XYZ file of C-alpha atoms in Angstrom:
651
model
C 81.729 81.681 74.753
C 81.284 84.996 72.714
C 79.596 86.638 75.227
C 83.233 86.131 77.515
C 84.963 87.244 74.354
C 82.581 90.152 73.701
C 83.102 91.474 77.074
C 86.737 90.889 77.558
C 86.746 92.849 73.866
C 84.748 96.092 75.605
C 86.946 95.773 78.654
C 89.989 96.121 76.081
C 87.612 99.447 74.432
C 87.184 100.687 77.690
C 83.520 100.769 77.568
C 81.693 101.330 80.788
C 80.204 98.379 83.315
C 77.626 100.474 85.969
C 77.665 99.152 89.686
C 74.205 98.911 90.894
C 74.179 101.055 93.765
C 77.491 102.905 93.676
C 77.938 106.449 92.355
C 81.119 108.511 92.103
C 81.057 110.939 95.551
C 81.979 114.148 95.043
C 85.316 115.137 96.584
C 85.292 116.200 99.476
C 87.286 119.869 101.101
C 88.427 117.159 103.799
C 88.817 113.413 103.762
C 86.860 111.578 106.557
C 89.916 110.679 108.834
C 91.172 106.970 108.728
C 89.704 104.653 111.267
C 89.403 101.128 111.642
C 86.481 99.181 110.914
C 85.770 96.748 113.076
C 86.022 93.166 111.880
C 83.909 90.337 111.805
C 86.702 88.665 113.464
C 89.852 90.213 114.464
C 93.590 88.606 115.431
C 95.764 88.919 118.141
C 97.556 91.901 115.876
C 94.939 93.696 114.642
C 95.501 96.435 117.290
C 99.259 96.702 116.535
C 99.166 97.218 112.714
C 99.037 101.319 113.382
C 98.677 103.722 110.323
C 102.660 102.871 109.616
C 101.777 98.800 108.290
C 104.530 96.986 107.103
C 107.490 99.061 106.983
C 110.090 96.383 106.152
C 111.954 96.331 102.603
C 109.563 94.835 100.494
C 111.655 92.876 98.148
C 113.971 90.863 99.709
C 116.177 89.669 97.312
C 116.761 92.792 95.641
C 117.348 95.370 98.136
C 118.747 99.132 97.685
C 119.793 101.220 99.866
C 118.451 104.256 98.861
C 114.571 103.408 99.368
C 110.939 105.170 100.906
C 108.459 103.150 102.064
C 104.680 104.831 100.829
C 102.368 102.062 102.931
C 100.168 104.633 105.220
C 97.607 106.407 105.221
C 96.333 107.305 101.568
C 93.205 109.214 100.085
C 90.159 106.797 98.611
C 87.067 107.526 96.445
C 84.449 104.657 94.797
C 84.463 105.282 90.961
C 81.323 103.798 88.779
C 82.870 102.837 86.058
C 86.038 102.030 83.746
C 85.558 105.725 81.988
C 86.265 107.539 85.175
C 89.716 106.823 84.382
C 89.385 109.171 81.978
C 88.367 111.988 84.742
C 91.382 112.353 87.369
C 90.953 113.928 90.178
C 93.744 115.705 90.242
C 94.352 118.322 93.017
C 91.660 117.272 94.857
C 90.358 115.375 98.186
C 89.337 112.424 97.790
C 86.340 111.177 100.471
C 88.293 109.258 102.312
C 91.126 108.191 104.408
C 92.555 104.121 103.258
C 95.320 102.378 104.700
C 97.698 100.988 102.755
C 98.156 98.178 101.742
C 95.433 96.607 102.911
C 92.387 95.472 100.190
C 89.187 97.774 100.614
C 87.017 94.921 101.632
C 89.155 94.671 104.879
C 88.597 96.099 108.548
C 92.318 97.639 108.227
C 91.420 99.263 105.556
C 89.229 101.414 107.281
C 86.790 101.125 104.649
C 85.512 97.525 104.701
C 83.161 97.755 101.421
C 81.938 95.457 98.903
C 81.472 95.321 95.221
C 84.575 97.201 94.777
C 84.919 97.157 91.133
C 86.178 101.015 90.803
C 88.384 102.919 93.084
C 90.193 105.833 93.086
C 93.563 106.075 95.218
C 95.581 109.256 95.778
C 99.019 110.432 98.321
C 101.408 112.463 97.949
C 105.273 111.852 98.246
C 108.410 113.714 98.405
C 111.404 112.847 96.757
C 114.673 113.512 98.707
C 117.162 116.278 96.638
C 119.856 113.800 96.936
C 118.024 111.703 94.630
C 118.233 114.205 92.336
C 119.794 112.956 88.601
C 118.932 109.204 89.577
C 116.087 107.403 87.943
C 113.309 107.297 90.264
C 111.195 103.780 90.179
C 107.786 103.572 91.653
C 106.830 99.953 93.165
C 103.946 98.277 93.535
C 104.034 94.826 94.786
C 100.429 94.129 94.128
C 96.995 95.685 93.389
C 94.388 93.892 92.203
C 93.342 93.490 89.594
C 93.889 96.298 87.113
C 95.880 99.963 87.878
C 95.936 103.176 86.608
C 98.895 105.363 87.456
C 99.322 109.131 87.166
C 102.006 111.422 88.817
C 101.988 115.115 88.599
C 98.654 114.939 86.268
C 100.605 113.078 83.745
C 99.730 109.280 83.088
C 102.916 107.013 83.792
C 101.959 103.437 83.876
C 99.087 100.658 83.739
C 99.646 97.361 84.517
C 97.243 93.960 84.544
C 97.240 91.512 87.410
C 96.217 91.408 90.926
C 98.947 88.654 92.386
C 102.581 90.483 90.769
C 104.799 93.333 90.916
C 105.299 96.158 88.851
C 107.606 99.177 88.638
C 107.074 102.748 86.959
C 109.994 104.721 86.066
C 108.698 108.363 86.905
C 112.016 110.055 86.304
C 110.753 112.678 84.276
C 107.149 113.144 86.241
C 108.828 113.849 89.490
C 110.341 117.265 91.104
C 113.275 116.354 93.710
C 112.772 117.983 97.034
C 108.646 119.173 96.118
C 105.534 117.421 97.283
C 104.473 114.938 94.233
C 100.698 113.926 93.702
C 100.206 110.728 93.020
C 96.988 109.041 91.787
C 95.738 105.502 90.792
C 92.703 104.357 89.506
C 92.210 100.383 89.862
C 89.017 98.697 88.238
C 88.905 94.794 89.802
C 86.235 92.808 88.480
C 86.636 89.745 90.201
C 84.242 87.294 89.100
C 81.312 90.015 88.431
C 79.767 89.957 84.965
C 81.377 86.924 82.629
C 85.233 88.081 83.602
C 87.452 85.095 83.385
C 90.565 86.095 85.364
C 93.032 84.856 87.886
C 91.339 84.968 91.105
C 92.243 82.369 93.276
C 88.909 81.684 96.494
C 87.652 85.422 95.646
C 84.381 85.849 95.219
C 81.534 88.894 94.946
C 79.387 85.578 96.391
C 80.936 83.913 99.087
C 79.713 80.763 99.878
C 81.675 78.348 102.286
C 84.966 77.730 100.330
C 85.229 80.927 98.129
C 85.931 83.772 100.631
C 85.424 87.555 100.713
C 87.334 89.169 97.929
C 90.470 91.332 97.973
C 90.375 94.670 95.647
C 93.333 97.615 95.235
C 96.452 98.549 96.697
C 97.071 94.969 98.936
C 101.079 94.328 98.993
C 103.487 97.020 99.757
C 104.534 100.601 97.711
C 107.505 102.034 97.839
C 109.693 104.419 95.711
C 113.931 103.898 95.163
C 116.543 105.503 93.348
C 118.899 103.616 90.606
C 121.390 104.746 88.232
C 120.199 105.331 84.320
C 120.903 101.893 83.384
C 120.161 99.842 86.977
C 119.311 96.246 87.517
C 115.546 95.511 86.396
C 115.503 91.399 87.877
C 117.941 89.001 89.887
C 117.881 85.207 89.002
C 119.456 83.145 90.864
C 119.979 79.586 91.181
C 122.321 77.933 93.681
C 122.205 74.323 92.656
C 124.477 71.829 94.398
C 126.918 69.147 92.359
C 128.377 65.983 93.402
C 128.091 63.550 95.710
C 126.879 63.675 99.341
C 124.219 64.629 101.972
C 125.521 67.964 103.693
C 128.926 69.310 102.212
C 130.179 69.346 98.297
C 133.423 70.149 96.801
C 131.618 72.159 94.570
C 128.208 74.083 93.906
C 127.457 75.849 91.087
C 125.574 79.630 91.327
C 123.986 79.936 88.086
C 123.524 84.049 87.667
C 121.483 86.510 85.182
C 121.561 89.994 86.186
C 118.449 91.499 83.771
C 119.174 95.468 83.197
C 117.143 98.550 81.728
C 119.795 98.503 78.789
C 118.749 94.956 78.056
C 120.324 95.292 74.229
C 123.715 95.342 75.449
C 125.963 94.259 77.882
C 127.828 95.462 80.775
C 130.004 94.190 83.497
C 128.746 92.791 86.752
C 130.320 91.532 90.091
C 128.405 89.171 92.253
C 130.166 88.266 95.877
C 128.997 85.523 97.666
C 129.049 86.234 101.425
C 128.864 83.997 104.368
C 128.058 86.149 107.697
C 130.360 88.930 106.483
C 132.984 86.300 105.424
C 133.668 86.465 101.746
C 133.197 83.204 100.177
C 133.467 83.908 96.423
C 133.621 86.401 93.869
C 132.959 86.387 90.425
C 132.636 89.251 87.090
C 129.870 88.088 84.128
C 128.293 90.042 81.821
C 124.625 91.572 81.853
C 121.442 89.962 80.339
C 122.928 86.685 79.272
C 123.100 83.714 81.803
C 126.267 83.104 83.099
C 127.652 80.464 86.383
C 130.493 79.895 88.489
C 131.931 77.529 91.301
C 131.464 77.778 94.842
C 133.356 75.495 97.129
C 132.162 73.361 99.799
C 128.857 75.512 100.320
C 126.141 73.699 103.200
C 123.646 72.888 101.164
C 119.827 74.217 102.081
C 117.120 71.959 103.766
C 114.298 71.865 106.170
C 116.794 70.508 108.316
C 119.437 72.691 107.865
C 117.810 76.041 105.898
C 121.255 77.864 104.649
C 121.398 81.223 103.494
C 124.200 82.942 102.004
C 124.391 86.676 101.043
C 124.590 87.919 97.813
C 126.108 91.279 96.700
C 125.894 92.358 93.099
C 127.370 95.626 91.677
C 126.869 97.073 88.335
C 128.428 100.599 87.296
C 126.939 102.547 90.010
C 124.033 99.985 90.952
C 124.328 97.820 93.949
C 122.200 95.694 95.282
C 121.576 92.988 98.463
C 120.130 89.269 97.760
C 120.567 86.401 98.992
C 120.707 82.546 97.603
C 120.326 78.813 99.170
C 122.137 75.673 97.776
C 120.013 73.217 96.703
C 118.737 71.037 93.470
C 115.262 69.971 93.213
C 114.800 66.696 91.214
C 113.001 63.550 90.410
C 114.056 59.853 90.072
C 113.443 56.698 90.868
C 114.233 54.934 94.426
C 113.926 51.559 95.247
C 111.348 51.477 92.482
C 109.054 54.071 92.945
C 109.367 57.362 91.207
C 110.427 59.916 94.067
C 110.889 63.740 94.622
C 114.554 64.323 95.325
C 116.491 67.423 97.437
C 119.931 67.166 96.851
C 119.843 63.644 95.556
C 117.957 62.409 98.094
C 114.190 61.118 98.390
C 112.045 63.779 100.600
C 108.509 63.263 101.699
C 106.934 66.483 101.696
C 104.505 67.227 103.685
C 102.982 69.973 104.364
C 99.360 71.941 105.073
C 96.904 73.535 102.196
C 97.952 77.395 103.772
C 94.853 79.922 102.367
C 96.666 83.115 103.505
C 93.682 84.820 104.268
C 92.921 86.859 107.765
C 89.853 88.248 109.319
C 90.984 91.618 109.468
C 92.907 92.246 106.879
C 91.839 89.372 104.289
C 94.690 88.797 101.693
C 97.012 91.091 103.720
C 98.328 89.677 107.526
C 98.184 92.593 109.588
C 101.931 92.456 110.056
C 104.730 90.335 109.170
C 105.083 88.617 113.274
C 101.174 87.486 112.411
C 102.712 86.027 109.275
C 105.097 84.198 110.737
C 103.616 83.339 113.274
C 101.812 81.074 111.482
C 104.745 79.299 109.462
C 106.282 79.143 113.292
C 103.181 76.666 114.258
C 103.914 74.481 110.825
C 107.346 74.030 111.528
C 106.637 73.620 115.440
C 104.765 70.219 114.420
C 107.218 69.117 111.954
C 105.755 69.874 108.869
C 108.587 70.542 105.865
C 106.305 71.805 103.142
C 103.109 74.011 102.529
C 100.983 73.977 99.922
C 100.305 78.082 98.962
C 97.057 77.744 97.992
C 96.004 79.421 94.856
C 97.278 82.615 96.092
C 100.805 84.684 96.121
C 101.901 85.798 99.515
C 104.447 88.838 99.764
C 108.095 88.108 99.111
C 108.649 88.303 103.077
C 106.647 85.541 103.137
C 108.832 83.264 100.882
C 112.183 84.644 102.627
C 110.498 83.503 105.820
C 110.006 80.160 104.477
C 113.327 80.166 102.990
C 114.801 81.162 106.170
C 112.684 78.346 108.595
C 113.104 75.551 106.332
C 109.806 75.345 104.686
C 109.196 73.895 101.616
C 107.072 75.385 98.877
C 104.611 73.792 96.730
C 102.945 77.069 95.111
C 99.865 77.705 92.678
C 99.057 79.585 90.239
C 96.064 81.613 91.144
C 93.124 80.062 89.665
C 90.801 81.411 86.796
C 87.230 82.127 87.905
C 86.381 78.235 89.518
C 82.828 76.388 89.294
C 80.741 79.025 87.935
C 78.429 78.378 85.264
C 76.427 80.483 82.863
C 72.673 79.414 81.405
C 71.627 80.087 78.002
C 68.633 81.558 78.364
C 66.483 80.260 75.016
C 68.081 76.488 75.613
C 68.029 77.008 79.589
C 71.342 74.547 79.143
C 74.240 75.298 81.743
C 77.579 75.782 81.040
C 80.772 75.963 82.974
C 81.843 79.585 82.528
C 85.828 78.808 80.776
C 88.116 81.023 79.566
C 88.360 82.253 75.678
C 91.619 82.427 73.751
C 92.203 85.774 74.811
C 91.801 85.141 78.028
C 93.722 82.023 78.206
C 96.577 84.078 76.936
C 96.343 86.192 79.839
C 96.540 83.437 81.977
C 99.673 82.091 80.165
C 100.994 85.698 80.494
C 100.469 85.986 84.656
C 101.741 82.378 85.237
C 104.905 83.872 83.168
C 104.715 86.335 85.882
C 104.627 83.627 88.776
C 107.531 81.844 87.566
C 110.208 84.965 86.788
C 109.573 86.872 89.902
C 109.805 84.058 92.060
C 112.216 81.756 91.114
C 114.772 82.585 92.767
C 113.247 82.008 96.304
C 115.650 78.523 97.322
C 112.144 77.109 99.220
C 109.533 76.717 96.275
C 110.069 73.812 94.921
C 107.334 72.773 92.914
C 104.861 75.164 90.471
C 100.957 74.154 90.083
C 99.199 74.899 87.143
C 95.606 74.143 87.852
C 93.788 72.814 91.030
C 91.223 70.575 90.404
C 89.847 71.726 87.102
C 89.225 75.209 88.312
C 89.687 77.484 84.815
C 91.054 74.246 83.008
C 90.057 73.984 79.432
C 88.905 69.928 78.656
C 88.766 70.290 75.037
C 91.962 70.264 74.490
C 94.553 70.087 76.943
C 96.817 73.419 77.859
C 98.419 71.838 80.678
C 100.664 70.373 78.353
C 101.949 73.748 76.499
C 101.627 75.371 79.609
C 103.967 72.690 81.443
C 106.762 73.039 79.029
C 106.575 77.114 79.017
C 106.770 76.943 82.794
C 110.230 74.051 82.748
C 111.275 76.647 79.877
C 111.286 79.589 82.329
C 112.556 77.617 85.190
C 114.055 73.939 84.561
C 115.214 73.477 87.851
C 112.048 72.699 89.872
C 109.192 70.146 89.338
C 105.584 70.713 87.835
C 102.324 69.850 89.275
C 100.358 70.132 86.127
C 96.698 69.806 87.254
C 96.549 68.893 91.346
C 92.988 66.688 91.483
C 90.634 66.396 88.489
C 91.730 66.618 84.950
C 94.915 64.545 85.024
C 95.797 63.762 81.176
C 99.608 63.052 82.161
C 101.191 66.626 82.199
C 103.738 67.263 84.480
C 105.518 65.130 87.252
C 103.051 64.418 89.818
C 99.959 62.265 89.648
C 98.311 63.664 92.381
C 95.078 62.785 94.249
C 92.536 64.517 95.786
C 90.357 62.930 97.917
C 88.343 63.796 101.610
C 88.408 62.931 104.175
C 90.844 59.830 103.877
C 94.340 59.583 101.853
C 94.350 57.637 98.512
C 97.823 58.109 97.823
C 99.782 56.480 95.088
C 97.609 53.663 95.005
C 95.916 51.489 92.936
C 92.630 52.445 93.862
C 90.928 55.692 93.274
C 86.978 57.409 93.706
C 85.651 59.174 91.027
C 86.671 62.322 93.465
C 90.008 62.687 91.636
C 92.226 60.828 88.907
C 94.196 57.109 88.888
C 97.432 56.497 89.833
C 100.114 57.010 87.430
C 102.938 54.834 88.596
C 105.743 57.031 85.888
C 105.109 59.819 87.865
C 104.992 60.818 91.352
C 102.612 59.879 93.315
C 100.688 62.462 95.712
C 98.292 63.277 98.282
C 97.375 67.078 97.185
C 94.246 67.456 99.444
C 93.125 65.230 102.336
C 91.945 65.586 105.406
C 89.827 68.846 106.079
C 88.530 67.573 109.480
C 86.098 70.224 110.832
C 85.574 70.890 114.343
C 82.950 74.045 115.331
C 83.845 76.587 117.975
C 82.087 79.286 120.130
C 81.311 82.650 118.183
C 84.626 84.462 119.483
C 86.259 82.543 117.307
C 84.140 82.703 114.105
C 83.670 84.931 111.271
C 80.385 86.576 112.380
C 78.864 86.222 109.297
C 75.941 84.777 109.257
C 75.959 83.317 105.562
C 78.851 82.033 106.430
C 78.217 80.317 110.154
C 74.987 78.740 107.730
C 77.783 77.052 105.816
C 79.564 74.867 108.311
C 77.325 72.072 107.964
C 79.123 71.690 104.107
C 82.287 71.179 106.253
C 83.316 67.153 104.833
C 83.305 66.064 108.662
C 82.420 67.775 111.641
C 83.818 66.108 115.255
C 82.032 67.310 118.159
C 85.268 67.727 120.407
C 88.723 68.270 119.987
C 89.434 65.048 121.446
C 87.200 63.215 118.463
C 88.917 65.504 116.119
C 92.338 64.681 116.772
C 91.393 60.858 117.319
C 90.468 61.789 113.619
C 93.129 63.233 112.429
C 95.473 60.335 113.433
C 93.682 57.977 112.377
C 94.380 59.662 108.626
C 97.361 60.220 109.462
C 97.971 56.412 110.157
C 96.506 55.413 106.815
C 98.732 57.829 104.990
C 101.620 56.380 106.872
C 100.364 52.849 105.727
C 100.243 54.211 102.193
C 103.749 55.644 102.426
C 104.498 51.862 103.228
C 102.920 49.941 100.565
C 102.234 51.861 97.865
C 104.242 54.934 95.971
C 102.678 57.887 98.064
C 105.844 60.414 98.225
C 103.892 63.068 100.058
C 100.142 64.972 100.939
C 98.957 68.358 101.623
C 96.411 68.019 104.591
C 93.414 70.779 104.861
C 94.346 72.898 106.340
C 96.386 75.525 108.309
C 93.587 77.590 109.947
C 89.600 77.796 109.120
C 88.501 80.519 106.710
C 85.603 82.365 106.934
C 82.431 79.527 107.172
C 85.459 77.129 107.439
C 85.956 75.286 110.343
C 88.757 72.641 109.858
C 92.061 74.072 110.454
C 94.880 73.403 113.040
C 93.880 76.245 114.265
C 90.770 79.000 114.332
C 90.742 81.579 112.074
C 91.510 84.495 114.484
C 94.600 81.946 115.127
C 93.996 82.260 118.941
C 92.552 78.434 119.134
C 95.282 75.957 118.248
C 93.226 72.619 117.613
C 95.956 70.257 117.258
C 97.136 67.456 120.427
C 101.120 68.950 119.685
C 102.486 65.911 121.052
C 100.264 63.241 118.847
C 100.691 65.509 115.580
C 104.572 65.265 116.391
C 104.493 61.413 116.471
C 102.503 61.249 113.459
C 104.038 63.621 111.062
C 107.272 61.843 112.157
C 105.896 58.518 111.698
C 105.560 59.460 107.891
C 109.499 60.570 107.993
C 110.196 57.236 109.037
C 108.217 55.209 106.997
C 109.528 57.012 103.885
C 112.922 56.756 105.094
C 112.690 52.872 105.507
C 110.803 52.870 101.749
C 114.236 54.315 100.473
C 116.845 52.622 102.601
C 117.969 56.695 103.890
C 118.391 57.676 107.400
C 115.313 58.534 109.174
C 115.481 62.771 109.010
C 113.286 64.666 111.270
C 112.705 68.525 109.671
């Protein structure tokens, strides 16, 4: 352990970690021009992505009008170590042309590398004249893990974290109307060395389930002008009240409007809009929670996934959101400890959804390849997915929000199953994180919780999947669990999903392959007992594996070499789905006589050396019989429904 805390200490210092093999390139009078690399294995959208990627409004549910999008094509240059930092670039070529945002390990990219612990990014941007006595806010939705930022040859911002989004006011660093340089340096260490940091599946060492790695600019950039004192962050929750299944004679919108001038407090309107129809309006004050009543709202469901607008003014500052009506909740039915949506008992059920593609690994190539794939979940009848130890883009949630999918979503995981030898004892230990680190865990999943709770579709958090980063001598679930109901009260907790169950949190949740053991009495060593005072779940099951000619691999070869460690493998498609409804039968049968309120089945498309999702992982083989998987999924709906004397809903 003081060898983690030694080098998280030097990190802090800003001493120097050499990649074997890399060396700073000298700039060059002209970048080599972007181009893309190809793939192992490309999508049906690789060819459309363009050098103008993802020019939507990043941020859904905080939207100004005055915005300019800076994905495109960027400058890129390796860097050997954490004190090149210390050496800008400024005025200068980098070697390379990058696309952004897509991670440098990607074919998108146009750089496809590995071992991408230090980069160097750089672009230019001009600020419109009109902007001109406005604050002007940088954005950067994600870059992993660790950035540098400098504008103008001044430094304006760092920022720690690969999954969340952070903004630099560069007010004073910017000319209105004048080209602007901008440069950032990002050092990701993944899991190289003894870091101990949120990564999720990334690894410098894939092997079967941990995939290819994602490092830099991977989410959106954009820049946006603001009054002085402008809205910093938007919570909103839209819960329902009273009695009922669709309509209410009242809902409550519970509002705090967070500002720059966070010490004191201004007035704010919010109007709640309906298709251009004003349905309320309401004036609170700034930085301190505050509610109001909203008649008769529809309340928000898989079934019936309604959104209304939300416009919210401040001084000069106006921005565009949006809310759902709905209350997330537990209690007991008939019995059996339940999840509830709007009073009512919901099996959720859902896929484990990676979010990772062939060509552009943690980023889809564009946001119809995104949805494309929540399109095929809710095609089959699925109300939920499972985001697996990863944060998608905030398009991705609205999407979700606006199809009627339910979100169960994860903290990304702290560097999983690795172990570190002592070399004079030769005993192994699992490589855990120190207090410092731990902290910075607390810190991100602080992150995770405030800039997405306001997304009506997530309704439960995880904290730890299956022991991955979880400390066993003592238990942090627990503090953990009550900072995360602290921050956000009005969804459930998954404390630990599989493995280390001490009794945190409101699920007891099972993992176990290939079969379901869901809230029952019996359990494997695979995963923990049944705790009847808490909800019982299927987290994982499933993971069926079916191979499939080399177009539709990842042609890797380390990876094909894996496929054997796939937990089943049927030799047709006709075995696999005879397979997969066979599970699907038993989980029905434990819906029936047991307290299973739900499962998470592996999963939405293979990954990599993975070959046992619904569908391939260039998403142009769709495995699943659509008709069976229909029957089945339904078949749950309907036994859960009988289980709690409700009408049989189909999502």
């Amino acid at each position: 352990m003081h060898l983690l805390r030694g080098l998280a200490l030097s990190l802090l210092a800003g001493t120097s970690l050499a990649v074997p093999g890399h060396n700073v390139k000298k700039s060059a009078d002209k970048p080599a021009k972007y181009a893309l690399k190809e793939p192992p294995l490309t999508t049906p959208w690789t060819d459309d992505v363009g050098t103008n990627p993802w020019p939507e409004y990043p941020r859904p549910q905080m939207q100004r009008s005055q915005w300019q999008n800076l994905n495109g094509i960027w400058q890129y240059e390796n860097a050997s170590s954490l004190n090149d930092v210390e050496r800008p670039p400024f005025g200068q070529n980098l070697a390379q042309e990058v696309l952004v945002p897509f991670c440098l390990e990607s074919g998108l990219s146009g750089i496809q590398g590995d071992y991408n612990l230090y980069s160097w990014y750089s672009n230019s941007f001009k600020v419109p004249s009109d902007w001109d006595g406005q604050s002007i806010l940088l954005n950067f939705e994600a870059v992993d893990y660790e950035a540098t930022v400098f504008v103008n040859g001044k430094k304006v911002g760092f920022n720690r974290g690969g999954y969340f989004r952070f903004t630099v006011d560069v007010t004073e660093h910017v000319k209105c109307g004048q080209e602007n340089e901008l440069l950032v340096f990002v050092h990701d260490p993944t899991d190289s060395g003894d870091y101990v940091i949120p990564i999720g599946k990334q690894t410098l060492r894939q092997s079967h389930i941990f995939y290819t790695p994602c490092s830099g600019i991977w989410k959106s950039v954009w820049l946006e002008s603001a009054p002085e004192n402008h809205i910093t962050r938007l919570d909103l929750d839209a819960n329902m009240h009273g009695q009922g299944k669709l309509f209410f004679s009242r809902s409550i919108l519970n509002v705090t409007v967070h500002t720059t001038a966070a010490n004191t407090t201004s007035n704010v309107h919010v109007t709640v809009h309906d298709n251009g129809k004003v349905v309320k309006t309401h004036s609170g004050p700034t930085n301190q929670p505050f509610q109001f009543n909203v008649d008769s709202p529809e309340l928000w469901s898989p079934d019936s996934p309604k959104l209304y607008q939300v416009t919210v003014k401040m001084g000069k500052d106006e921005i565009q959101s949006y809310t759902g009506f709905r209350t997330i909740s537990k209690g007991e039915v008939e019995g059996v400890v339940r999840p509830l949506l709007n009073g009512e008992f919901i099996f959720m059920f859902g896929t484990l959804d990676q979010g990772f593609w062939p060509d552009g690994i943690y980023t889809p190539p564009t946001k119809e390849a995104m949805v494309y794939d929540l399109k095929v979940l809710k095609k089959l009848g699925f109300n939920m997915l499972r985001k697996h130890i990863k944060v998608e883009n905030e398009l991705f949630y609205q999407a979700c929000d606006e199809l009627g999918l339910l979100v169960i979503q994860d903290m990304p995981a702290l560097r999983p199953l690795q172990s570190t030898t002592n070399p004079s004892t030769c005993v192994s230990t699992t490589i855990l994180p120190d207090p410092q680190q731990q902290a910075e865990f607390s810190r991100q999943l602080e992150l995770l919780v405030n800039q997405h709770k306001s997304f009506p579709s997530i309704a439960t958090w995880i904290i730890y999947n299956e022991g991955w980063g979880q400390i066993t001598s003592y238990y942090p679930e627990f503090g953990l669990t009550a900072m995360v109901k602290q921050l956000d009260p009005t969804r459930l907790v998954d404390s630990t999903t599989g493995w280390f169950d001490h009794g945190a949190g409101d699920f007891s949740d099972n993992h176990h392959y290939s079969d379901p053991q869901c809230g029952t009495p019996f359990y494997s060593t695979d995963s923990s007992p049944f705790d009847p005072t808490r909800i019982g779940f299927q987290g994982e099951f499933g993971g069926l594996g079916n191979n499939v000619s080399i177009e539709h691999l990842w042609n890797n070869q380390a990876s094909i070499n894996t496929i054997n460690q796939t937990y089943e493998i049927d030799a047709t498609l006709a075995a696999w789905n005879y397979r997969s409804h066979i599970l699907l039968s038993e989980l029905q049968n434990q819906v029936r006589l047991f307290s299973c309120c739900g499962g998470v089945w592996t999963q939405t498309t293979d990954v990599e050396g993975e070959v046992n999702g619904l569908m391939t992982y260039d998403r142009r083989l769709q495995r699943f019989d659509e008709g069976q998987w229909k029957s089945d999924i339904q078949g749950l709906y309907n036994a859960a429904a009988a289980r709690s004397n409700a009408t049989t809903s189909t999502p």
